[in-house]
Amino acid sequence: MKRIFSLMIAVMLAFSLVGCGSSSTSSSSTTTGATTKATEATTAATEATEEAEEETTELSGKLVVYMPSPSGLNEKYIADFEEKTGITVELFEGTTGEILARLEAEKDNPVADVVVLASWSDGLSLKETGVLMSYEDAENADLLYDGWVDEDYMLFGTSASAVGVIYNTTLIESLDADWDELADEAYTDLLAIADPEKSGSCKDFLAGYMYSTGEDWSAFEAMAAIGMTVPGANKAALEAVTTGEKAILVAGVDYNAYSSIAKGEPLAIYYPESGTVINPRPAMILSSSQNVENAKAFIDYLMSDDAQQLVADAYLLPGRSDITCDNRTNVDEIPTFDLDWTWMMENADSIAAKLNELCE
């Protein structure tokens, strides 16, 4: 408003110059010059006013967001975003599999504006169907880790998780076995794994593992042979280990482990030396969105300082490379496989289905 007020004063001064020129004996050229300056000032003031109005336009209305766990983080996201913007958020929360199933069911009458998944490969698959909108001017996107924004600015990895081995310390005092070493008969009937057809993190881990090993199934075939089970999605799989029903969670999503350990649960986590998968969780705007400006504001919010701190507090990896955690292992401390996300996108579903078949 101060800017607009200043420009209005400038316009008034310009018009006063015109008035002075008309009543004096100065030449017509002087009068013409003053008139021109006044016109230019008026135009500038009008443009500045329009620009200021655009900058101060208040957001309103609603936004429909589909997001995976953790619930506590989502609740804080929504409350903070609503307070900052005045937008009312309608949230559907579920596993990656549940979110994708809902999107499929609604494909003829889309509801969601923004979708966040726990699987980068599933985000790429959505992109392939042509249902995503590009947002090239997203704030702070340049601060995300390299590769955590796709080349068309449709997927924004605003947070991430990694997959590790989680074990119950009351049943196993210490463990540092690599992936293939978990197939040892010493771990007969002690292994569990999250359902990769429900857990995007586990699905992408398996796809990354198979890519990096040239589709070598021997380790997982051996684990299945000694009784590895699939209790359910991430939460159910971790619960089986926390309660002692199983001792080791193969390919467990890490933020759940860190959160449980902080609550005093008898768990430990490590990342096998041969590597694992750090999985950016893509946030995306659907091209069918009826609330595009609100959706863009939410994507911007997810990369803001406040939201990224909420991510860190929830034991997830922040998407921005300038923000690190003091409550968990950071990105540069986790050994990772060499990955080809396009290959993983194309093969992840069949790999997930095969793992479940092995463990039946």
mmCIF file of C-alpha atoms in Angstrom:
data_model
loop_
_atom_site.group_PDB
_atom_site.id
_atom_site.type_symbol
_atom_site.label_atom_id
_atom_site.label_comp_id
_atom_site.label_asym_id
_atom_site.label_seq_id
_atom_site.Cartn_x
_atom_site.Cartn_y
_atom_site.Cartn_z
ATOM 1 C CA MET A 1 0.000 0.000 0.000
ATOM 2 C CA LYS A 2 2.893 2.400 0.714
ATOM 3 C CA ARG A 3 4.163 1.739 -2.779
ATOM 4 C CA ILE A 4 0.799 2.530 -4.337
ATOM 5 C CA PHE A 5 0.436 5.676 -2.201
ATOM 6 C CA SER A 6 3.851 6.929 -3.313
ATOM 7 C CA LEU A 7 2.967 6.382 -6.935
ATOM 8 C CA MET A 8 -0.299 8.274 -6.526
ATOM 9 C CA ILE A 9 1.646 11.251 -5.162
ATOM 10 C CA ALA A 10 3.961 11.047 -8.174
ATOM 11 C CA VAL A 11 0.969 11.156 -10.501
ATOM 12 C CA MET A 12 -0.491 14.142 -8.699
ATOM 13 C CA LEU A 13 2.821 15.998 -8.970
ATOM 14 C CA ALA A 14 3.001 15.200 -12.660
ATOM 15 C CA PHE A 15 -0.469 16.622 -13.250
ATOM 16 C CA SER A 16 0.444 19.747 -11.278
ATOM 17 C CA LEU A 17 3.347 20.231 -13.669
ATOM 18 C CA VAL A 18 0.909 20.120 -16.553
ATOM 19 C CA GLY A 19 -1.229 22.731 -14.855
ATOM 20 C CA CYS A 20 1.755 25.025 -14.296
ATOM 21 C CA GLY A 21 2.813 24.660 -17.920
ATOM 22 C CA SER A 22 -0.632 25.671 -19.149
ATOM 23 C CA SER A 23 -0.806 28.875 -17.121
ATOM 24 C CA SER A 24 2.710 30.125 -17.746
ATOM 25 C CA THR A 25 4.276 31.774 -20.752
ATOM 26 C CA SER A 26 6.622 28.835 -21.383
ATOM 27 C CA SER A 27 6.685 27.358 -24.842
ATOM 28 C CA SER A 28 4.233 24.754 -26.097
ATOM 29 C CA SER A 29 7.089 22.233 -26.232
ATOM 30 C CA THR A 30 7.516 22.555 -22.495
ATOM 31 C CA THR A 31 3.808 22.005 -21.994
ATOM 32 C CA THR A 32 3.880 18.980 -24.289
ATOM 33 C CA GLY A 33 6.841 17.556 -22.391
ATOM 34 C CA ALA A 34 5.091 17.962 -19.074
ATOM 35 C CA THR A 35 1.964 16.340 -20.485
ATOM 36 C CA THR A 36 4.005 13.411 -21.760
ATOM 37 C CA LYS A 37 5.688 12.981 -18.383
ATOM 38 C CA ALA A 38 2.325 13.025 -16.658
ATOM 39 C CA THR A 39 0.953 10.409 -19.055
ATOM 40 C CA GLU A 40 3.983 8.199 -18.481
ATOM 41 C CA ALA A 41 3.630 8.611 -14.718
ATOM 42 C CA THR A 42 -0.063 7.719 -14.915
ATOM 43 C CA THR A 43 0.693 4.595 -16.954
ATOM 44 C CA ALA A 44 3.463 3.554 -14.549
ATOM 45 C CA ALA A 45 1.189 4.084 -11.567
ATOM 46 C CA THR A 46 -1.574 2.024 -13.161
ATOM 47 C CA GLU A 47 0.804 -0.839 -13.979
ATOM 48 C CA ALA A 48 2.337 -0.730 -10.510
ATOM 49 C CA THR A 49 -1.093 -0.765 -8.912
ATOM 50 C CA GLU A 50 -2.139 -3.798 -10.966
ATOM 51 C CA GLU A 51 1.143 -5.526 -10.109
ATOM 52 C CA ALA A 52 0.733 -4.795 -6.398
ATOM 53 C CA GLU A 53 -2.825 -6.086 -6.479
ATOM 54 C CA GLU A 54 -1.597 -9.316 -8.065
ATOM 55 C CA GLU A 55 1.124 -9.675 -5.446
ATOM 56 C CA THR A 56 -1.281 -9.160 -2.572
ATOM 57 C CA THR A 57 -4.104 -11.339 -3.905
ATOM 58 C CA GLU A 58 -5.295 -13.475 -1.042
ATOM 59 C CA LEU A 59 -5.815 -17.186 -1.535
ATOM 60 C CA SER A 60 -9.134 -18.678 -0.523
ATOM 61 C CA GLY A 61 -11.373 -21.648 -1.119
ATOM 62 C CA LYS A 62 -10.347 -25.259 -0.740
ATOM 63 C CA LEU A 63 -7.718 -27.792 -1.731
ATOM 64 C CA VAL A 64 -8.010 -31.582 -1.945
ATOM 65 C CA VAL A 65 -4.803 -33.423 -1.051
ATOM 66 C CA TYR A 66 -4.001 -37.148 -1.083
ATOM 67 C CA MET A 67 -0.972 -38.074 1.059
ATOM 68 C CA PRO A 68 0.679 -41.147 2.587
ATOM 69 C CA SER A 69 1.725 -41.459 6.238
ATOM 70 C CA PRO A 70 3.006 -40.362 8.682
ATOM 71 C CA SER A 71 -0.280 -39.043 10.021
ATOM 72 C CA GLY A 72 1.310 -36.721 12.558
ATOM 73 C CA LEU A 73 3.274 -34.929 9.864
ATOM 74 C CA ASN A 74 0.252 -34.583 7.607
ATOM 75 C CA GLU A 75 -1.815 -33.056 10.401
ATOM 76 C CA LYS A 76 0.902 -30.484 11.092
ATOM 77 C CA TYR A 77 1.290 -29.729 7.387
ATOM 78 C CA ILE A 78 -2.408 -29.061 6.981
ATOM 79 C CA ALA A 79 -2.839 -26.992 10.134
ATOM 80 C CA ASP A 80 0.151 -24.784 9.307
ATOM 81 C CA PHE A 81 -0.808 -24.341 5.649
ATOM 82 C CA GLU A 82 -4.416 -23.466 6.487
ATOM 83 C CA GLU A 83 -3.282 -20.908 9.058
ATOM 84 C CA LYS A 84 -0.829 -19.306 6.635
ATOM 85 C CA THR A 85 -3.155 -19.160 3.616
ATOM 86 C CA GLY A 86 -6.768 -19.340 4.746
ATOM 87 C CA ILE A 87 -7.311 -22.270 2.372
ATOM 88 C CA THR A 88 -9.388 -25.185 3.660
ATOM 89 C CA VAL A 89 -7.708 -28.541 2.982
ATOM 90 C CA GLU A 90 -9.597 -31.786 2.494
ATOM 91 C CA LEU A 91 -7.142 -34.629 3.194
ATOM 92 C CA PHE A 92 -7.274 -38.274 2.188
ATOM 93 C CA GLU A 93 -4.558 -40.290 3.841
ATOM 94 C CA GLY A 94 -3.560 -43.820 2.856
ATOM 95 C CA THR A 95 -0.766 -46.033 1.630
ATOM 96 C CA THR A 96 0.641 -45.435 -1.833
ATOM 97 C CA GLY A 97 -1.377 -48.411 -3.051
ATOM 98 C CA GLU A 98 -4.591 -47.031 -1.562
ATOM 99 C CA ILE A 99 -3.988 -43.578 -3.035
ATOM 100 C CA LEU A 100 -3.335 -45.009 -6.487
ATOM 101 C CA ALA A 101 -6.456 -47.160 -6.250
ATOM 102 C CA ARG A 102 -8.516 -44.095 -5.325
ATOM 103 C CA LEU A 103 -7.100 -42.122 -8.248
ATOM 104 C CA GLU A 104 -7.975 -44.966 -10.584
ATOM 105 C CA ALA A 105 -11.522 -45.152 -9.236
ATOM 106 C CA GLU A 106 -11.943 -41.403 -9.727
ATOM 107 C CA LYS A 107 -10.259 -41.108 -13.120
ATOM 108 C CA ASP A 108 -13.522 -40.189 -14.894
ATOM 109 C CA ASN A 109 -14.364 -37.602 -12.245
ATOM 110 C CA PRO A 110 -11.091 -36.463 -10.634
ATOM 111 C CA VAL A 111 -11.297 -35.032 -7.134
ATOM 112 C CA ALA A 112 -7.732 -34.456 -5.931
ATOM 113 C CA ASP A 113 -5.716 -31.315 -6.622
ATOM 114 C CA VAL A 114 -2.387 -32.432 -5.139
ATOM 115 C CA VAL A 115 -1.099 -35.975 -4.735
ATOM 116 C CA VAL A 116 1.903 -37.070 -2.692
ATOM 117 C CA LEU A 117 3.188 -40.639 -2.944
ATOM 118 C CA ALA A 118 5.835 -42.630 -1.082
ATOM 119 C CA SER A 119 7.186 -43.961 -4.374
ATOM 120 C CA TRP A 120 9.127 -42.003 -6.977
ATOM 121 C CA SER A 121 8.547 -44.725 -9.568
ATOM 122 C CA ASP A 122 4.780 -44.507 -9.063
ATOM 123 C CA GLY A 123 5.037 -40.748 -9.514
ATOM 124 C CA LEU A 124 6.827 -41.312 -12.809
ATOM 125 C CA SER A 125 4.093 -43.744 -13.819
ATOM 126 C CA LEU A 126 1.453 -41.089 -13.142
ATOM 127 C CA LYS A 127 3.431 -38.673 -15.271
ATOM 128 C CA GLU A 128 3.433 -41.199 -18.107
ATOM 129 C CA THR A 129 -0.378 -41.209 -18.135
ATOM 130 C CA GLY A 130 -0.458 -37.455 -18.786
ATOM 131 C CA VAL A 131 -2.435 -36.493 -15.681
ATOM 132 C CA LEU A 132 0.142 -34.153 -14.114
ATOM 133 C CA MET A 133 0.648 -30.404 -14.447
ATOM 134 C CA SER A 134 4.012 -28.680 -14.833
ATOM 135 C CA TYR A 135 4.948 -25.996 -12.308
ATOM 136 C CA GLU A 136 8.245 -24.460 -13.392
ATOM 137 C CA ASP A 137 8.189 -21.503 -10.976
ATOM 138 C CA ALA A 138 7.860 -23.523 -7.783
ATOM 139 C CA GLU A 139 9.593 -21.750 -4.914
ATOM 140 C CA ASN A 140 12.779 -23.363 -3.562
ATOM 141 C CA ALA A 141 12.683 -26.185 -6.102
ATOM 142 C CA ASP A 142 16.290 -25.304 -6.934
ATOM 143 C CA LEU A 143 17.258 -26.253 -3.372
ATOM 144 C CA LEU A 144 16.063 -29.860 -3.668
ATOM 145 C CA TYR A 145 18.634 -32.616 -4.039
ATOM 146 C CA ASP A 146 19.848 -33.287 -7.550
ATOM 147 C CA GLY A 147 17.376 -35.569 -9.283
ATOM 148 C CA TRP A 148 14.545 -34.886 -6.825
ATOM 149 C CA VAL A 149 12.735 -32.712 -9.384
ATOM 150 C CA ASP A 150 11.917 -34.228 -12.755
ATOM 151 C CA GLU A 151 12.964 -32.387 -15.922
ATOM 152 C CA ASP A 152 9.405 -31.225 -16.597
ATOM 153 C CA TYR A 153 8.793 -29.845 -13.106
ATOM 154 C CA MET A 154 5.921 -32.205 -12.405
ATOM 155 C CA LEU A 155 7.420 -34.259 -9.547
ATOM 156 C CA PHE A 156 8.898 -32.544 -6.492
ATOM 157 C CA GLY A 157 10.689 -34.737 -3.955
ATOM 158 C CA THR A 158 9.911 -32.586 -0.942
ATOM 159 C CA SER A 159 10.775 -35.376 1.492
ATOM 160 C CA ALA A 160 12.250 -38.862 1.314
ATOM 161 C CA SER A 161 12.696 -42.107 3.150
ATOM 162 C CA ALA A 162 15.315 -44.810 2.906
ATOM 163 C CA VAL A 163 15.000 -48.543 3.393
ATOM 164 C CA GLY A 164 17.079 -50.382 5.963
ATOM 165 C CA VAL A 165 17.129 -53.506 8.106
ATOM 166 C CA ILE A 166 15.190 -53.080 11.349
ATOM 167 C CA TYR A 167 15.566 -55.619 14.143
ATOM 168 C CA ASN A 168 14.259 -56.290 17.643
ATOM 169 C CA THR A 169 17.134 -55.866 20.096
ATOM 170 C CA THR A 170 15.526 -58.133 22.707
ATOM 171 C CA LEU A 171 15.730 -61.023 20.241
ATOM 172 C CA ILE A 172 18.937 -60.132 18.390
ATOM 173 C CA GLU A 173 21.567 -58.178 20.291
ATOM 174 C CA SER A 174 23.430 -56.900 17.238
ATOM 175 C CA LEU A 175 23.069 -57.258 13.487
ATOM 176 C CA ASP A 176 24.961 -55.917 10.461
ATOM 177 C CA ALA A 177 24.312 -58.601 7.830
ATOM 178 C CA ASP A 178 24.105 -57.548 4.201
ATOM 179 C CA TRP A 179 20.983 -58.295 2.190
ATOM 180 C CA ASP A 180 22.086 -61.682 0.916
ATOM 181 C CA GLU A 181 23.387 -62.668 4.359
ATOM 182 C CA LEU A 182 19.880 -62.384 5.800
ATOM 183 C CA ALA A 183 19.050 -65.612 3.964
ATOM 184 C CA ASP A 184 21.105 -67.563 6.535
ATOM 185 C CA GLU A 185 19.289 -70.477 8.189
ATOM 186 C CA ALA A 186 20.079 -68.839 11.536
ATOM 187 C CA TYR A 187 17.222 -66.455 10.733
ATOM 188 C CA THR A 188 14.657 -69.152 9.934
ATOM 189 C CA ASP A 189 11.122 -67.912 10.700
ATOM 190 C CA LEU A 190 12.526 -64.604 12.001
ATOM 191 C CA LEU A 191 12.146 -62.495 8.843
ATOM 192 C CA ALA A 192 9.331 -60.197 7.738
ATOM 193 C CA ILE A 193 9.013 -57.773 4.842
ATOM 194 C CA ALA A 194 6.428 -55.095 4.069
ATOM 195 C CA ASP A 195 3.972 -55.861 1.285
ATOM 196 C CA PRO A 196 5.551 -54.169 -1.752
ATOM 197 C CA GLU A 197 2.185 -53.956 -3.469
ATOM 198 C CA LYS A 198 1.015 -51.674 -0.648
ATOM 199 C CA SER A 199 4.266 -50.017 0.392
ATOM 200 C CA GLY A 200 5.759 -47.759 -2.262
ATOM 201 C CA SER A 201 9.044 -47.600 -0.348
ATOM 202 C CA CYS A 202 9.450 -51.369 -0.267
ATOM 203 C CA LYS A 203 8.418 -51.686 -3.907
ATOM 204 C CA ASP A 204 11.016 -49.169 -5.038
ATOM 205 C CA PHE A 205 13.666 -50.807 -2.875
ATOM 206 C CA LEU A 206 13.048 -54.193 -4.506
ATOM 207 C CA ALA A 207 13.125 -52.635 -7.974
ATOM 208 C CA GLY A 208 16.385 -50.854 -7.124
ATOM 209 C CA TYR A 209 17.895 -54.012 -5.695
ATOM 210 C CA MET A 210 16.968 -56.007 -8.783
ATOM 211 C CA TYR A 211 18.347 -53.344 -11.099
ATOM 212 C CA SER A 212 21.632 -53.154 -9.198
ATOM 213 C CA THR A 213 22.074 -56.956 -9.060
ATOM 214 C CA GLY A 214 21.001 -57.728 -12.606
ATOM 215 C CA GLU A 215 17.695 -59.197 -11.385
ATOM 216 C CA ASP A 216 19.328 -61.691 -9.058
ATOM 217 C CA TRP A 217 16.473 -63.183 -7.021
ATOM 218 C CA SER A 218 18.585 -65.736 -5.158
ATOM 219 C CA ALA A 219 18.742 -63.866 -1.838
ATOM 220 C CA PHE A 220 14.993 -63.242 -1.661
ATOM 221 C CA GLU A 221 14.181 -66.752 -2.842
ATOM 222 C CA ALA A 222 16.352 -68.059 -0.003
ATOM 223 C CA MET A 223 14.697 -65.723 2.524
ATOM 224 C CA ALA A 224 11.277 -66.944 1.411
ATOM 225 C CA ALA A 225 12.477 -70.531 1.748
ATOM 226 C CA ILE A 226 13.352 -70.010 5.433
ATOM 227 C CA GLY A 227 9.958 -68.585 6.264
ATOM 228 C CA MET A 228 9.983 -64.853 5.497
ATOM 229 C CA THR A 229 6.422 -63.512 5.762
ATOM 230 C CA VAL A 230 4.521 -60.443 4.554
ATOM 231 C CA PRO A 231 2.451 -59.135 7.510
ATOM 232 C CA GLY A 232 1.063 -56.145 5.596
ATOM 233 C CA ALA A 233 2.086 -52.601 4.705
ATOM 234 C CA ASN A 234 4.839 -50.728 6.549
ATOM 235 C CA LYS A 235 3.010 -50.239 9.840
ATOM 236 C CA ALA A 236 1.873 -53.849 10.170
ATOM 237 C CA ALA A 237 5.281 -55.197 9.159
ATOM 238 C CA LEU A 238 7.056 -53.068 11.762
ATOM 239 C CA GLU A 239 4.517 -54.052 14.406
ATOM 240 C CA ALA A 240 5.349 -57.721 13.836
ATOM 241 C CA VAL A 241 8.976 -56.995 14.706
ATOM 242 C CA THR A 242 8.238 -54.592 17.563
ATOM 243 C CA THR A 243 6.062 -57.180 19.327
ATOM 244 C CA GLY A 244 8.613 -59.952 18.828
ATOM 245 C CA GLU A 245 6.459 -62.005 16.481
ATOM 246 C CA LYS A 246 9.358 -61.600 14.062
ATOM 247 C CA ALA A 247 12.902 -60.470 14.810
ATOM 248 C CA ILE A 248 13.987 -58.778 11.569
ATOM 249 C CA LEU A 249 12.209 -56.504 9.146
ATOM 250 C CA VAL A 250 13.874 -56.779 5.771
ATOM 251 C CA ALA A 251 13.633 -53.534 3.788
ATOM 252 C CA GLY A 252 11.854 -51.557 6.491
ATOM 253 C CA VAL A 253 11.105 -47.878 5.870
ATOM 254 C CA ASP A 254 13.471 -45.967 8.118
ATOM 255 C CA TYR A 255 11.420 -43.083 9.496
ATOM 256 C CA ASN A 256 9.053 -45.526 11.203
ATOM 257 C CA ALA A 257 11.994 -47.136 12.945
ATOM 258 C CA TYR A 258 13.500 -43.862 14.143
ATOM 259 C CA SER A 259 10.122 -42.734 15.463
ATOM 260 C CA SER A 260 9.568 -46.009 17.325
ATOM 261 C CA ILE A 261 13.075 -45.982 18.787
ATOM 262 C CA ALA A 262 12.488 -42.436 20.062
ATOM 263 C CA LYS A 263 9.388 -43.751 21.852
ATOM 264 C CA GLY A 264 11.460 -46.400 23.617
ATOM 265 C CA GLU A 265 10.706 -49.441 21.476
ATOM 266 C CA PRO A 266 13.442 -52.149 21.486
ATOM 267 C CA LEU A 267 14.481 -51.613 17.877
ATOM 268 C CA ALA A 268 17.622 -50.778 15.915
ATOM 269 C CA ILE A 269 18.178 -49.949 12.257
ATOM 270 C CA TYR A 270 21.119 -50.030 9.878
ATOM 271 C CA TYR A 271 21.722 -49.697 6.141
ATOM 272 C CA PRO A 272 23.560 -52.668 4.587
ATOM 273 C CA GLU A 273 26.991 -51.865 3.227
ATOM 274 C CA SER A 274 26.169 -52.897 -0.343
ATOM 275 C CA GLY A 275 23.607 -50.112 -0.562
ATOM 276 C CA THR A 276 19.919 -49.317 -0.450
ATOM 277 C CA VAL A 277 17.372 -46.977 -2.024
ATOM 278 C CA ILE A 278 16.661 -43.426 -0.911
ATOM 279 C CA ASN A 279 13.186 -42.786 -2.210
ATOM 280 C CA PRO A 280 12.049 -39.186 -2.840
ATOM 281 C CA ARG A 281 8.347 -38.805 -2.096
ATOM 282 C CA PRO A 282 6.916 -36.893 -5.082
ATOM 283 C CA ALA A 283 4.390 -34.100 -4.599
ATOM 284 C CA MET A 284 2.416 -33.441 -7.788
ATOM 285 C CA ILE A 285 -0.398 -31.254 -9.122
ATOM 286 C CA LEU A 286 -3.054 -33.023 -11.178
ATOM 287 C CA SER A 287 -3.822 -31.358 -14.496
ATOM 288 C CA SER A 288 -7.519 -31.789 -13.660
ATOM 289 C CA SER A 289 -7.182 -29.595 -10.558
ATOM 290 C CA GLN A 290 -10.032 -27.138 -10.017
ATOM 291 C CA ASN A 291 -7.914 -25.148 -7.565
ATOM 292 C CA VAL A 292 -4.661 -24.605 -9.424
ATOM 293 C CA GLU A 293 -3.408 -21.533 -7.549
ATOM 294 C CA ASN A 294 -4.108 -23.202 -4.228
ATOM 295 C CA ALA A 295 -2.323 -26.327 -5.432
ATOM 296 C CA LYS A 296 0.738 -24.328 -6.443
ATOM 297 C CA ALA A 297 0.717 -22.611 -3.068
ATOM 298 C CA PHE A 298 0.747 -26.024 -1.366
ATOM 299 C CA ILE A 299 3.682 -27.253 -3.452
ATOM 300 C CA ASP A 300 5.540 -24.051 -2.530
ATOM 301 C CA TYR A 301 4.647 -24.582 1.104
ATOM 302 C CA LEU A 302 6.052 -28.130 1.120
ATOM 303 C CA MET A 303 9.461 -26.691 0.162
ATOM 304 C CA SER A 304 9.336 -23.825 2.661
ATOM 305 C CA ASP A 305 11.581 -23.569 5.722
ATOM 306 C CA ASP A 306 8.743 -24.379 8.103
ATOM 307 C CA ALA A 307 7.492 -27.436 6.219
ATOM 308 C CA GLN A 308 10.985 -28.823 5.728
ATOM 309 C CA GLN A 309 11.601 -28.555 9.474
ATOM 310 C CA LEU A 310 8.387 -30.476 10.086
ATOM 311 C CA VAL A 311 9.736 -33.173 7.747
ATOM 312 C CA ALA A 312 12.964 -33.409 9.725
ATOM 313 C CA ASP A 313 11.060 -33.548 13.014
ATOM 314 C CA ALA A 314 9.037 -36.494 11.646
ATOM 315 C CA TYR A 315 12.275 -38.480 11.007
ATOM 316 C CA LEU A 316 11.919 -38.228 7.239
ATOM 317 C CA LEU A 317 14.704 -36.872 5.054
ATOM 318 C CA PRO A 318 14.091 -33.240 4.037
ATOM 319 C CA GLY A 319 13.951 -32.714 0.290
ATOM 320 C CA ARG A 320 16.102 -29.584 0.456
ATOM 321 C CA SER A 321 19.836 -30.209 0.457
ATOM 322 C CA ASP A 322 20.465 -27.215 2.724
ATOM 323 C CA ILE A 323 18.504 -28.774 5.608
ATOM 324 C CA THR A 324 19.857 -31.712 7.608
ATOM 325 C CA CYS A 325 18.621 -33.773 10.549
ATOM 326 C CA ASP A 326 20.120 -34.277 13.986
ATOM 327 C CA ASN A 327 17.735 -37.109 14.914
ATOM 328 C CA ARG A 328 18.570 -39.628 12.173
ATOM 329 C CA THR A 329 21.069 -40.578 9.467
ATOM 330 C CA ASN A 330 21.323 -37.988 6.685
ATOM 331 C CA VAL A 331 21.354 -38.461 2.916
ATOM 332 C CA ASP A 332 25.134 -38.301 2.486
ATOM 333 C CA GLU A 333 25.618 -40.951 5.194
ATOM 334 C CA ILE A 334 23.471 -43.656 3.568
ATOM 335 C CA PRO A 335 25.113 -46.088 1.081
ATOM 336 C CA THR A 336 22.981 -46.317 -2.045
ATOM 337 C CA PHE A 337 22.661 -48.468 -5.153
ATOM 338 C CA ASP A 338 23.258 -47.068 -8.618
ATOM 339 C CA LEU A 339 19.703 -46.669 -9.885
ATOM 340 C CA ASP A 340 17.780 -46.267 -13.103
ATOM 341 C CA TRP A 341 14.371 -44.912 -12.121
ATOM 342 C CA THR A 342 12.931 -45.393 -15.585
ATOM 343 C CA TRP A 343 13.798 -49.107 -15.502
ATOM 344 C CA MET A 344 12.453 -49.318 -11.970
ATOM 345 C CA MET A 345 9.204 -47.619 -12.987
ATOM 346 C CA GLU A 346 8.716 -50.116 -15.793
ATOM 347 C CA ASN A 347 9.475 -53.188 -13.672
ATOM 348 C CA ALA A 348 8.493 -52.322 -10.087
ATOM 349 C CA ASP A 349 4.960 -53.724 -10.213
ATOM 350 C CA SER A 350 5.961 -57.113 -11.585
ATOM 351 C CA ILE A 351 8.854 -57.358 -9.115
ATOM 352 C CA ALA A 352 6.514 -56.573 -6.208
ATOM 353 C CA ALA A 353 4.044 -59.217 -7.362
ATOM 354 C CA LYS A 354 6.797 -61.818 -7.668
ATOM 355 C CA LEU A 355 8.035 -61.151 -4.115
ATOM 356 C CA ASN A 356 4.528 -61.742 -2.757
ATOM 357 C CA GLU A 357 4.264 -64.965 -4.736
ATOM 358 C CA LEU A 358 7.541 -66.195 -3.238
ATOM 359 C CA CYS A 359 6.321 -65.540 0.291
ATOM 360 C CA GLU A 360 2.875 -67.154 -0.023
#
